[in-house]
Amino acid sequence: MREKAASLTNVKMEQGTVTSLIEEKGSIKGVQYRTKAGEELKAYAPLTIVCDGCFSNLRRSLCNPEVDVPSCFVGLVLKNCQLPHANHGHVVLADPSPILFYPISSNEIRCLVDVPGQKVPSIANGEMARYLKTVVAPQIPPELHNAFISAIDKGNVKTMPNRSMPASPYPTPGALLMGDAFNMRHPLTGGGMTVALSDIVVLRDLLKPLHNLNDAAALCKYLEAFYTLRKPVASTINTLAGALYKVFCASPDQARKEMREACFDYLSLGGTFSNGPIALLSGLNPRPLSLVLHFFAVAVYGVGRLLLPFPSPRRMWIGARLISGASGIIFPIIKAEGVRQMFFPATVPAYYRGPPN
């Protein structure tokens, strides 16, 4: 992507480490950065796109970064083995949380083991290897077991915190946040790049009619439309990622167990029951209402399985708790995303902002 951008005649690419934003009278004028040679330089621009990733040290002055770390991924690369279903991603509903497998080359498979909480077993003292061999290995498909153990023994194990952060921007003249610096969701569904690329398309369409970006205040007011126009795709993928992660995590609660099994079996029905969620997951269906309908369809499906063929007071009670638990999972995520922008974007004044003269 960098090579493609650099090939354009009106693009000049410079590489360095940005250390700070240049701010004057509440407006961002550019960045200060350090080259590989250690030289401190400044670059000025009418609009600065801040996209320095999940560990962003620039976002704090541009948004309210309420970062949650629900879990960590432990990553390994399995070599010379075959997935149960070739050329497909796999989600193993393990205890305590999901394990992901997906091919990254003709003979390599990426394995991501989700470990709940912000701390993982130590790699240095061997706790991680023991955890992977005793807790995780017995739960993975037998086709992958030997390669999994071999990858652990080779010691090339990496960890990464999984971060979630709703988009809470401060509209700032001269700057705009993008990517993981702006908005994050649990990476279980791999939706980060989908959201980022969708955001780029929205921003491109907003900037296309402009010929002059130098009126920072007018441009900032106009670009407030970006935060509303991006919501259908972004909020759908964000909500789905957060909800699926909570559903897929193991729980001693019988109602949560029923919801987890109902979700898996609902997707296994095929047709609309799998195509619908996949369209939401991939950003092809950017309708938050469709997500809510499918989510509660899973819950109702789970209740139906409990009550048939013969309902009992205990099963009815579990069914009621299943519906209550489903509401407790999805509604807080929707609230964090913003109900009005998510479901009624056309009622937000910024939705109708026109380009400045």
mmCIF file of C-alpha atoms in Angstrom:
data_model
loop_
_atom_site.group_PDB
_atom_site.id
_atom_site.type_symbol
_atom_site.label_atom_id
_atom_site.label_comp_id
_atom_site.label_asym_id
_atom_site.label_seq_id
_atom_site.Cartn_x
_atom_site.Cartn_y
_atom_site.Cartn_z
ATOM 1 C CA MET A 1 0.000 0.000 0.000
ATOM 2 C CA ARG A 2 2.902 2.349 0.753
ATOM 3 C CA GLU A 3 4.505 1.538 -2.598
ATOM 4 C CA LYS A 4 1.231 2.225 -4.387
ATOM 5 C CA ALA A 5 0.829 5.577 -2.634
ATOM 6 C CA ALA A 6 4.473 6.522 -3.247
ATOM 7 C CA SER A 7 4.099 5.772 -6.979
ATOM 8 C CA LEU A 8 1.731 8.733 -7.397
ATOM 9 C CA THR A 9 3.342 11.900 -8.732
ATOM 10 C CA ASN A 10 1.728 14.156 -6.114
ATOM 11 C CA VAL A 11 2.821 12.037 -3.142
ATOM 12 C CA LYS A 12 6.056 12.477 -1.237
ATOM 13 C CA MET A 13 6.803 9.720 1.280
ATOM 14 C CA GLU A 14 9.058 10.336 4.256
ATOM 15 C CA GLN A 15 9.702 7.814 7.013
ATOM 16 C CA GLY A 16 10.395 8.602 10.643
ATOM 17 C CA THR A 17 9.050 8.265 14.172
ATOM 18 C CA VAL A 18 6.498 10.954 15.036
ATOM 19 C CA THR A 19 7.185 12.256 18.544
ATOM 20 C CA SER A 20 4.463 14.900 18.856
ATOM 21 C CA LEU A 21 1.829 16.960 17.081
ATOM 22 C CA ILE A 22 2.531 20.626 16.396
ATOM 23 C CA GLU A 23 -0.309 22.641 17.926
ATOM 24 C CA GLU A 24 -0.912 26.370 17.627
ATOM 25 C CA LYS A 25 -3.934 28.129 19.139
ATOM 26 C CA GLY A 26 -5.940 24.879 19.399
ATOM 27 C CA SER A 27 -5.224 23.826 15.813
ATOM 28 C CA ILE A 28 -2.898 21.045 14.635
ATOM 29 C CA LYS A 29 -0.365 22.357 12.130
ATOM 30 C CA GLY A 30 1.699 19.203 11.520
ATOM 31 C CA VAL A 31 4.052 16.801 13.273
ATOM 32 C CA GLN A 32 7.507 16.660 14.785
ATOM 33 C CA TYR A 33 9.378 13.480 13.888
ATOM 34 C CA ARG A 34 12.730 11.752 14.196
ATOM 35 C CA THR A 35 14.498 10.155 11.242
ATOM 36 C CA LYS A 36 16.472 6.896 11.363
ATOM 37 C CA ALA A 37 19.617 9.001 11.569
ATOM 38 C CA GLY A 38 18.278 10.632 14.750
ATOM 39 C CA GLU A 39 17.591 14.015 13.139
ATOM 40 C CA GLU A 40 14.606 15.942 14.589
ATOM 41 C CA LEU A 41 12.435 17.452 11.848
ATOM 42 C CA LYS A 42 9.048 19.100 11.471
ATOM 43 C CA ALA A 43 6.443 18.594 8.748
ATOM 44 C CA TYR A 44 3.532 20.983 8.234
ATOM 45 C CA ALA A 45 0.186 20.285 6.549
ATOM 46 C CA PRO A 46 -3.355 21.743 6.555
ATOM 47 C CA LEU A 47 -4.718 18.303 7.565
ATOM 48 C CA THR A 48 -2.836 15.683 9.591
ATOM 49 C CA ILE A 49 -4.203 12.123 9.593
ATOM 50 C CA VAL A 50 -3.169 10.481 12.874
ATOM 51 C CA CYS A 51 -3.044 6.696 12.435
ATOM 52 C CA ASP A 52 -0.298 5.427 14.726
ATOM 53 C CA GLY A 53 -2.039 2.233 15.816
ATOM 54 C CA CYS A 54 -3.340 0.690 19.015
ATOM 55 C CA PHE A 55 -0.398 1.964 21.108
ATOM 56 C CA SER A 56 -0.930 5.528 19.853
ATOM 57 C CA ASN A 57 0.868 8.203 21.846
ATOM 58 C CA LEU A 58 -0.790 10.990 19.848
ATOM 59 C CA ARG A 59 -4.496 10.240 20.319
ATOM 60 C CA ARG A 60 -4.862 11.677 23.837
ATOM 61 C CA SER A 61 -5.292 15.276 22.662
ATOM 62 C CA LEU A 62 -7.746 14.243 19.913
ATOM 63 C CA CYS A 63 -10.124 11.845 21.665
ATOM 64 C CA ASN A 64 -11.220 10.359 24.985
ATOM 65 C CA PRO A 65 -9.278 7.049 24.939
ATOM 66 C CA GLU A 66 -11.254 4.668 27.177
ATOM 67 C CA VAL A 67 -9.221 1.554 26.367
ATOM 68 C CA ASP A 68 -10.395 -1.806 27.699
ATOM 69 C CA VAL A 69 -8.149 -4.890 27.616
ATOM 70 C CA PRO A 70 -10.495 -7.909 27.962
ATOM 71 C CA SER A 71 -7.853 -10.488 27.061
ATOM 72 C CA CYS A 72 -4.527 -11.210 25.386
ATOM 73 C CA PHE A 73 -3.664 -13.292 22.328
ATOM 74 C CA VAL A 74 -0.838 -15.805 22.531
ATOM 75 C CA GLY A 75 0.432 -16.383 18.996
ATOM 76 C CA LEU A 76 2.235 -19.330 17.418
ATOM 77 C CA VAL A 77 2.931 -20.469 13.858
ATOM 78 C CA LEU A 78 2.185 -24.149 13.165
ATOM 79 C CA LYS A 79 4.107 -25.690 10.280
ATOM 80 C CA ASN A 80 3.488 -28.636 7.935
ATOM 81 C CA CYS A 81 0.030 -29.596 9.167
ATOM 82 C CA GLN A 82 -3.499 -29.508 7.752
ATOM 83 C CA LEU A 83 -6.573 -27.775 9.104
ATOM 84 C CA PRO A 84 -9.747 -29.907 9.422
ATOM 85 C CA HIS A 85 -11.264 -27.742 6.646
ATOM 86 C CA ALA A 86 -8.586 -26.550 4.218
ATOM 87 C CA ASN A 87 -8.367 -22.831 3.358
ATOM 88 C CA HIS A 88 -10.826 -21.861 6.086
ATOM 89 C CA GLY A 89 -10.420 -20.012 9.356
ATOM 90 C CA HIS A 90 -11.285 -22.060 12.449
ATOM 91 C CA VAL A 91 -12.658 -20.976 15.815
ATOM 92 C CA VAL A 92 -12.346 -23.557 18.601
ATOM 93 C CA LEU A 93 -14.833 -22.901 21.428
ATOM 94 C CA ALA A 94 -12.372 -23.797 24.160
ATOM 95 C CA ASP A 95 -12.317 -23.269 27.915
ATOM 96 C CA PRO A 96 -11.848 -20.533 29.087
ATOM 97 C CA SER A 97 -12.007 -18.663 25.747
ATOM 98 C CA PRO A 98 -11.739 -19.186 21.957
ATOM 99 C CA ILE A 99 -8.714 -20.388 19.982
ATOM 100 C CA LEU A 100 -8.251 -19.257 16.358
ATOM 101 C CA PHE A 101 -6.505 -21.069 13.506
ATOM 102 C CA TYR A 102 -6.104 -19.761 9.957
ATOM 103 C CA PRO A 103 -3.665 -20.439 7.091
ATOM 104 C CA ILE A 104 -1.045 -17.778 6.325
ATOM 105 C CA SER A 105 0.909 -19.690 3.655
ATOM 106 C CA SER A 106 0.882 -23.057 1.880
ATOM 107 C CA ASN A 107 2.525 -24.764 4.882
ATOM 108 C CA GLU A 108 1.941 -22.401 7.816
ATOM 109 C CA ILE A 109 -1.044 -21.882 10.112
ATOM 110 C CA ARG A 110 -1.399 -19.020 12.536
ATOM 111 C CA CYS A 111 -2.712 -20.022 15.965
ATOM 112 C CA LEU A 112 -4.045 -17.383 18.359
ATOM 113 C CA VAL A 113 -4.904 -18.562 21.859
ATOM 114 C CA ASP A 114 -7.114 -16.110 23.746
ATOM 115 C CA VAL A 115 -6.174 -15.731 27.427
ATOM 116 C CA PRO A 116 -8.743 -13.707 29.449
ATOM 117 C CA GLY A 117 -7.475 -10.809 31.545
ATOM 118 C CA GLN A 118 -4.541 -8.453 31.148
ATOM 119 C CA LYS A 119 -1.845 -10.818 32.424
ATOM 120 C CA VAL A 120 -0.586 -13.943 30.692
ATOM 121 C CA PRO A 121 1.637 -16.722 32.048
ATOM 122 C CA SER A 122 5.329 -15.834 31.884
ATOM 123 C CA ILE A 123 7.200 -17.007 28.788
ATOM 124 C CA ALA A 124 10.610 -16.600 30.448
ATOM 125 C CA ASN A 125 10.099 -19.036 33.342
ATOM 126 C CA GLY A 126 8.240 -21.696 31.336
ATOM 127 C CA GLU A 127 4.756 -21.025 32.741
ATOM 128 C CA MET A 128 3.426 -20.213 29.268
ATOM 129 C CA ALA A 129 4.679 -23.494 27.774
ATOM 130 C CA ARG A 130 3.111 -25.451 30.659
ATOM 131 C CA TYR A 131 -0.191 -23.603 30.256
ATOM 132 C CA LEU A 132 -0.309 -24.214 26.502
ATOM 133 C CA LYS A 133 0.555 -27.907 26.854
ATOM 134 C CA THR A 134 -1.685 -28.760 29.807
ATOM 135 C CA VAL A 135 -4.718 -26.454 29.349
ATOM 136 C CA VAL A 136 -4.851 -25.600 25.641
ATOM 137 C CA ALA A 137 -3.336 -28.581 23.771
ATOM 138 C CA PRO A 138 -5.999 -31.143 24.915
ATOM 139 C CA GLN A 139 -8.729 -28.910 23.408
ATOM 140 C CA ILE A 140 -7.373 -28.393 19.886
ATOM 141 C CA PRO A 141 -8.198 -30.610 16.868
ATOM 142 C CA PRO A 142 -6.082 -33.804 16.764
ATOM 143 C CA GLU A 143 -4.836 -32.939 13.240
ATOM 144 C CA LEU A 144 -3.011 -29.933 14.722
ATOM 145 C CA HIS A 145 -1.843 -31.374 18.047
ATOM 146 C CA ASN A 146 1.695 -32.447 17.098
ATOM 147 C CA ALA A 147 2.415 -29.229 15.197
ATOM 148 C CA PHE A 148 1.075 -27.224 18.146
ATOM 149 C CA ILE A 149 3.393 -28.969 20.624
ATOM 150 C CA SER A 150 6.312 -28.588 18.196
ATOM 151 C CA ALA A 151 5.661 -24.827 17.897
ATOM 152 C CA ILE A 152 5.659 -24.494 21.700
ATOM 153 C CA ASP A 153 8.950 -26.407 21.987
ATOM 154 C CA LYS A 154 10.583 -24.137 19.392
ATOM 155 C CA GLY A 155 9.792 -21.255 21.736
ATOM 156 C CA ASN A 156 8.673 -18.686 19.170
ATOM 157 C CA VAL A 157 5.650 -17.635 21.229
ATOM 158 C CA LYS A 158 4.435 -14.027 21.123
ATOM 159 C CA THR A 159 1.784 -12.204 23.141
ATOM 160 C CA MET A 160 -0.387 -9.216 22.291
ATOM 161 C CA PRO A 161 -3.042 -7.453 24.408
ATOM 162 C CA ASN A 162 -6.497 -7.358 22.811
ATOM 163 C CA ARG A 163 -7.834 -3.844 23.074
ATOM 164 C CA SER A 164 -11.282 -2.353 22.705
ATOM 165 C CA MET A 165 -11.949 1.381 22.463
ATOM 166 C CA PRO A 166 -15.124 3.158 21.303
ATOM 167 C CA ALA A 167 -14.673 6.114 18.962
ATOM 168 C CA SER A 168 -14.913 9.224 21.182
ATOM 169 C CA PRO A 169 -13.270 12.013 19.159
ATOM 170 C CA TYR A 170 -12.761 15.666 20.019
ATOM 171 C CA PRO A 171 -13.247 17.428 16.650
ATOM 172 C CA THR A 172 -9.896 19.231 16.339
ATOM 173 C CA PRO A 173 -9.013 21.708 13.576
ATOM 174 C CA GLY A 174 -6.181 20.400 11.414
ATOM 175 C CA ALA A 175 -6.266 16.745 12.524
ATOM 176 C CA LEU A 176 -8.281 13.571 12.131
ATOM 177 C CA LEU A 177 -7.891 10.161 13.788
ATOM 178 C CA MET A 178 -8.012 6.893 11.835
ATOM 179 C CA GLY A 179 -7.488 3.179 12.393
ATOM 180 C CA ASP A 180 -6.712 1.618 15.784
ATOM 181 C CA ALA A 181 -5.581 4.993 17.117
ATOM 182 C CA PHE A 182 -9.232 6.056 16.785
ATOM 183 C CA ASN A 183 -11.386 2.970 17.333
ATOM 184 C CA MET A 184 -10.709 -0.643 18.348
ATOM 185 C CA ARG A 185 -12.707 -3.803 18.846
ATOM 186 C CA HIS A 186 -11.811 -7.341 19.994
ATOM 187 C CA PRO A 187 -9.806 -8.938 17.138
ATOM 188 C CA LEU A 188 -11.705 -12.244 17.329
ATOM 189 C CA THR A 189 -13.551 -11.423 14.087
ATOM 190 C CA GLY A 190 -10.603 -9.738 12.323
ATOM 191 C CA GLY A 191 -12.724 -6.662 11.628
ATOM 192 C CA GLY A 192 -10.084 -3.989 12.221
ATOM 193 C CA MET A 193 -8.898 -3.638 8.630
ATOM 194 C CA THR A 194 -12.482 -3.742 7.339
ATOM 195 C CA VAL A 195 -13.380 -0.777 9.546
ATOM 196 C CA ALA A 196 -10.170 1.086 8.667
ATOM 197 C CA LEU A 197 -10.589 0.642 4.908
ATOM 198 C CA SER A 198 -14.277 1.580 5.120
ATOM 199 C CA ASP A 199 -13.289 4.729 7.026
ATOM 200 C CA ILE A 200 -10.773 5.586 4.305
ATOM 201 C CA VAL A 201 -13.495 5.365 1.642
ATOM 202 C CA VAL A 202 -15.795 7.630 3.685
ATOM 203 C CA LEU A 203 -13.002 10.174 4.199
ATOM 204 C CA ARG A 204 -11.957 10.013 0.531
ATOM 205 C CA ASP A 205 -15.497 10.814 -0.582
ATOM 206 C CA LEU A 206 -15.678 13.742 1.846
ATOM 207 C CA LEU A 207 -12.335 15.207 0.724
ATOM 208 C CA LYS A 208 -12.855 14.614 -3.008
ATOM 209 C CA PRO A 209 -14.862 17.817 -3.715
ATOM 210 C CA LEU A 210 -12.397 20.028 -1.794
ATOM 211 C CA HIS A 211 -9.690 22.040 -3.551
ATOM 212 C CA ASN A 212 -8.345 23.923 -0.524
ATOM 213 C CA LEU A 213 -7.802 22.479 2.953
ATOM 214 C CA ASN A 214 -6.296 25.597 4.545
ATOM 215 C CA ASP A 215 -9.411 26.824 6.399
ATOM 216 C CA ALA A 216 -8.885 24.520 9.388
ATOM 217 C CA ALA A 217 -11.993 25.609 11.324
ATOM 218 C CA ALA A 218 -14.374 25.191 8.362
ATOM 219 C CA LEU A 219 -12.751 21.887 7.386
ATOM 220 C CA CYS A 220 -13.051 20.584 10.951
ATOM 221 C CA LYS A 221 -16.759 21.427 11.075
ATOM 222 C CA TYR A 222 -17.314 19.745 7.701
ATOM 223 C CA LEU A 223 -15.383 16.606 8.686
ATOM 224 C CA GLU A 224 -17.619 16.081 11.706
ATOM 225 C CA ALA A 225 -19.826 14.324 9.126
ATOM 226 C CA PHE A 226 -17.137 11.609 8.974
ATOM 227 C CA TYR A 227 -17.882 10.483 12.538
ATOM 228 C CA THR A 228 -21.548 9.893 11.679
ATOM 229 C CA LEU A 229 -21.184 8.558 8.121
ATOM 230 C CA ARG A 230 -18.736 5.828 9.276
ATOM 231 C CA LYS A 231 -21.073 4.531 11.982
ATOM 232 C CA PRO A 232 -23.204 1.962 10.075
ATOM 233 C CA VAL A 233 -20.201 -0.190 9.075
ATOM 234 C CA ALA A 234 -17.962 0.523 12.072
ATOM 235 C CA SER A 235 -20.571 0.104 14.802
ATOM 236 C CA THR A 236 -21.956 -3.093 13.251
ATOM 237 C CA ILE A 237 -18.520 -4.759 13.142
ATOM 238 C CA ASN A 238 -17.520 -3.402 16.570
ATOM 239 C CA THR A 239 -20.700 -4.624 18.241
ATOM 240 C CA LEU A 240 -20.538 -8.025 16.576
ATOM 241 C CA ALA A 241 -16.904 -8.525 17.631
ATOM 242 C CA GLY A 242 -17.575 -7.616 21.258
ATOM 243 C CA ALA A 243 -20.778 -9.648 21.480
ATOM 244 C CA LEU A 244 -19.331 -12.768 19.815
ATOM 245 C CA TYR A 245 -16.301 -12.739 22.097
ATOM 246 C CA LYS A 246 -18.487 -12.639 25.212
ATOM 247 C CA VAL A 247 -20.780 -15.364 23.859
ATOM 248 C CA PHE A 248 -17.879 -17.628 22.851
ATOM 249 C CA CYS A 249 -16.126 -17.438 26.240
ATOM 250 C CA ALA A 250 -16.805 -20.394 28.530
ATOM 251 C CA SER A 251 -18.933 -19.750 31.621
ATOM 252 C CA PRO A 252 -20.200 -21.844 34.560
ATOM 253 C CA ASP A 253 -23.611 -20.171 34.098
ATOM 254 C CA GLN A 254 -25.975 -22.623 32.393
ATOM 255 C CA ALA A 255 -27.764 -19.812 30.537
ATOM 256 C CA ARG A 256 -24.454 -18.608 29.045
ATOM 257 C CA LYS A 257 -23.595 -22.185 28.066
ATOM 258 C CA GLU A 258 -26.939 -22.488 26.272
ATOM 259 C CA MET A 259 -26.341 -19.179 24.463
ATOM 260 C CA ARG A 260 -22.891 -20.329 23.326
ATOM 261 C CA GLU A 261 -24.242 -23.627 21.956
ATOM 262 C CA ALA A 262 -27.232 -21.872 20.375
ATOM 263 C CA CYS A 263 -24.922 -19.440 18.561
ATOM 264 C CA PHE A 264 -22.813 -22.267 17.135
ATOM 265 C CA ASP A 265 -25.864 -24.308 16.085
ATOM 266 C CA TYR A 266 -27.612 -21.222 14.628
ATOM 267 C CA LEU A 267 -24.632 -20.589 12.334
ATOM 268 C CA SER A 268 -24.583 -24.306 11.473
ATOM 269 C CA LEU A 269 -28.118 -24.084 10.048
ATOM 270 C CA GLY A 270 -26.688 -22.498 6.888
ATOM 271 C CA GLY A 271 -28.566 -20.312 4.430
ATOM 272 C CA THR A 272 -29.742 -17.002 5.886
ATOM 273 C CA PHE A 273 -28.697 -18.105 9.365
ATOM 274 C CA SER A 274 -25.015 -18.153 8.384
ATOM 275 C CA ASN A 275 -25.000 -15.802 5.374
ATOM 276 C CA GLY A 276 -26.619 -13.022 7.407
ATOM 277 C CA PRO A 277 -24.014 -12.948 10.212
ATOM 278 C CA ILE A 278 -21.146 -13.358 7.706
ATOM 279 C CA ALA A 279 -22.439 -10.374 5.696
ATOM 280 C CA LEU A 280 -22.461 -8.336 8.924
ATOM 281 C CA LEU A 281 -19.011 -9.593 9.890
ATOM 282 C CA SER A 282 -17.466 -8.658 6.534
ATOM 283 C CA GLY A 283 -19.067 -5.215 6.333
ATOM 284 C CA LEU A 284 -21.189 -6.204 3.317
ATOM 285 C CA ASN A 285 -24.343 -5.531 5.343
ATOM 286 C CA PRO A 286 -23.776 -2.285 7.279
ATOM 287 C CA ARG A 287 -27.129 -2.362 9.072
ATOM 288 C CA PRO A 288 -26.933 -2.408 12.873
ATOM 289 C CA LEU A 289 -30.603 -3.385 13.091
ATOM 290 C CA SER A 290 -29.854 -6.611 11.170
ATOM 291 C CA LEU A 291 -27.182 -7.394 13.754
ATOM 292 C CA VAL A 292 -29.591 -6.910 16.650
ATOM 293 C CA LEU A 293 -32.219 -9.079 14.926
ATOM 294 C CA HIS A 294 -29.757 -11.922 14.290
ATOM 295 C CA PHE A 295 -28.360 -11.685 17.829
ATOM 296 C CA PHE A 296 -31.767 -12.006 19.436
ATOM 297 C CA ALA A 297 -32.770 -14.649 16.885
ATOM 298 C CA VAL A 298 -29.900 -16.709 18.339
ATOM 299 C CA ALA A 299 -31.251 -16.083 21.843
ATOM 300 C CA VAL A 300 -34.805 -17.053 20.849
ATOM 301 C CA TYR A 301 -33.437 -20.135 19.060
ATOM 302 C CA GLY A 302 -31.644 -21.068 22.279
ATOM 303 C CA VAL A 303 -34.830 -20.632 24.316
ATOM 304 C CA GLY A 304 -36.783 -22.725 21.795
ATOM 305 C CA ARG A 305 -34.257 -25.560 22.145
ATOM 306 C CA LEU A 306 -34.678 -25.429 25.912
ATOM 307 C CA LEU A 307 -38.488 -25.523 25.858
ATOM 308 C CA LEU A 308 -38.893 -28.301 23.278
ATOM 309 C CA PRO A 309 -40.230 -30.911 23.414
ATOM 310 C CA PHE A 310 -41.351 -30.482 27.038
ATOM 311 C CA PRO A 311 -40.847 -27.231 28.967
ATOM 312 C CA SER A 312 -40.161 -27.362 32.680
ATOM 313 C CA PRO A 313 -39.968 -24.575 35.293
ATOM 314 C CA ARG A 314 -36.163 -24.961 35.438
ATOM 315 C CA ARG A 315 -35.811 -24.785 31.653
ATOM 316 C CA MET A 316 -38.121 -21.764 31.490
ATOM 317 C CA TRP A 317 -36.010 -20.037 34.140
ATOM 318 C CA ILE A 318 -32.791 -20.758 32.209
ATOM 319 C CA GLY A 319 -34.488 -19.447 29.037
ATOM 320 C CA ALA A 320 -35.456 -16.204 30.794
ATOM 321 C CA ARG A 321 -31.884 -15.784 32.042
ATOM 322 C CA LEU A 322 -30.595 -16.507 28.521
ATOM 323 C CA ILE A 323 -32.633 -13.590 27.102
ATOM 324 C CA SER A 324 -31.571 -11.381 30.016
ATOM 325 C CA GLY A 325 -27.917 -12.367 29.533
ATOM 326 C CA ALA A 326 -28.084 -11.664 25.797
ATOM 327 C CA SER A 327 -29.456 -8.184 26.541
ATOM 328 C CA GLY A 328 -26.700 -7.635 29.094
ATOM 329 C CA ILE A 329 -24.089 -8.485 26.454
ATOM 330 C CA ILE A 330 -25.238 -6.421 23.490
ATOM 331 C CA PHE A 331 -26.900 -3.318 24.948
ATOM 332 C CA PRO A 332 -23.831 -1.954 26.810
ATOM 333 C CA ILE A 333 -21.792 -2.298 23.594
ATOM 334 C CA ILE A 334 -24.475 -0.452 21.620
ATOM 335 C CA LYS A 335 -24.600 2.270 24.287
ATOM 336 C CA ALA A 336 -20.821 2.743 24.042
ATOM 337 C CA GLU A 337 -21.060 2.976 20.238
ATOM 338 C CA GLY A 338 -23.835 5.598 20.429
ATOM 339 C CA VAL A 339 -27.484 4.630 19.903
ATOM 340 C CA ARG A 340 -28.411 7.725 17.903
ATOM 341 C CA GLN A 341 -25.466 7.646 15.485
ATOM 342 C CA MET A 342 -25.727 3.872 15.155
ATOM 343 C CA PHE A 343 -29.444 3.506 14.418
ATOM 344 C CA PHE A 344 -30.610 7.014 13.467
ATOM 345 C CA PRO A 345 -27.614 8.725 11.788
ATOM 346 C CA ALA A 346 -29.901 10.868 9.628
ATOM 347 C CA THR A 347 -31.101 12.681 12.790
ATOM 348 C CA VAL A 348 -27.561 13.924 13.549
ATOM 349 C CA PRO A 349 -27.023 17.463 12.154
ATOM 350 C CA ALA A 350 -23.426 16.670 11.093
ATOM 351 C CA TYR A 351 -24.807 14.024 8.691
ATOM 352 C CA TYR A 352 -25.819 16.845 6.316
ATOM 353 C CA ARG A 353 -22.654 18.974 6.431
ATOM 354 C CA GLY A 354 -21.671 20.300 3.037
ATOM 355 C CA PRO A 355 -18.166 21.144 1.796
ATOM 356 C CA PRO A 356 -16.900 24.579 2.905
ATOM 357 C CA ASN A 357 -16.782 27.273 0.222
#
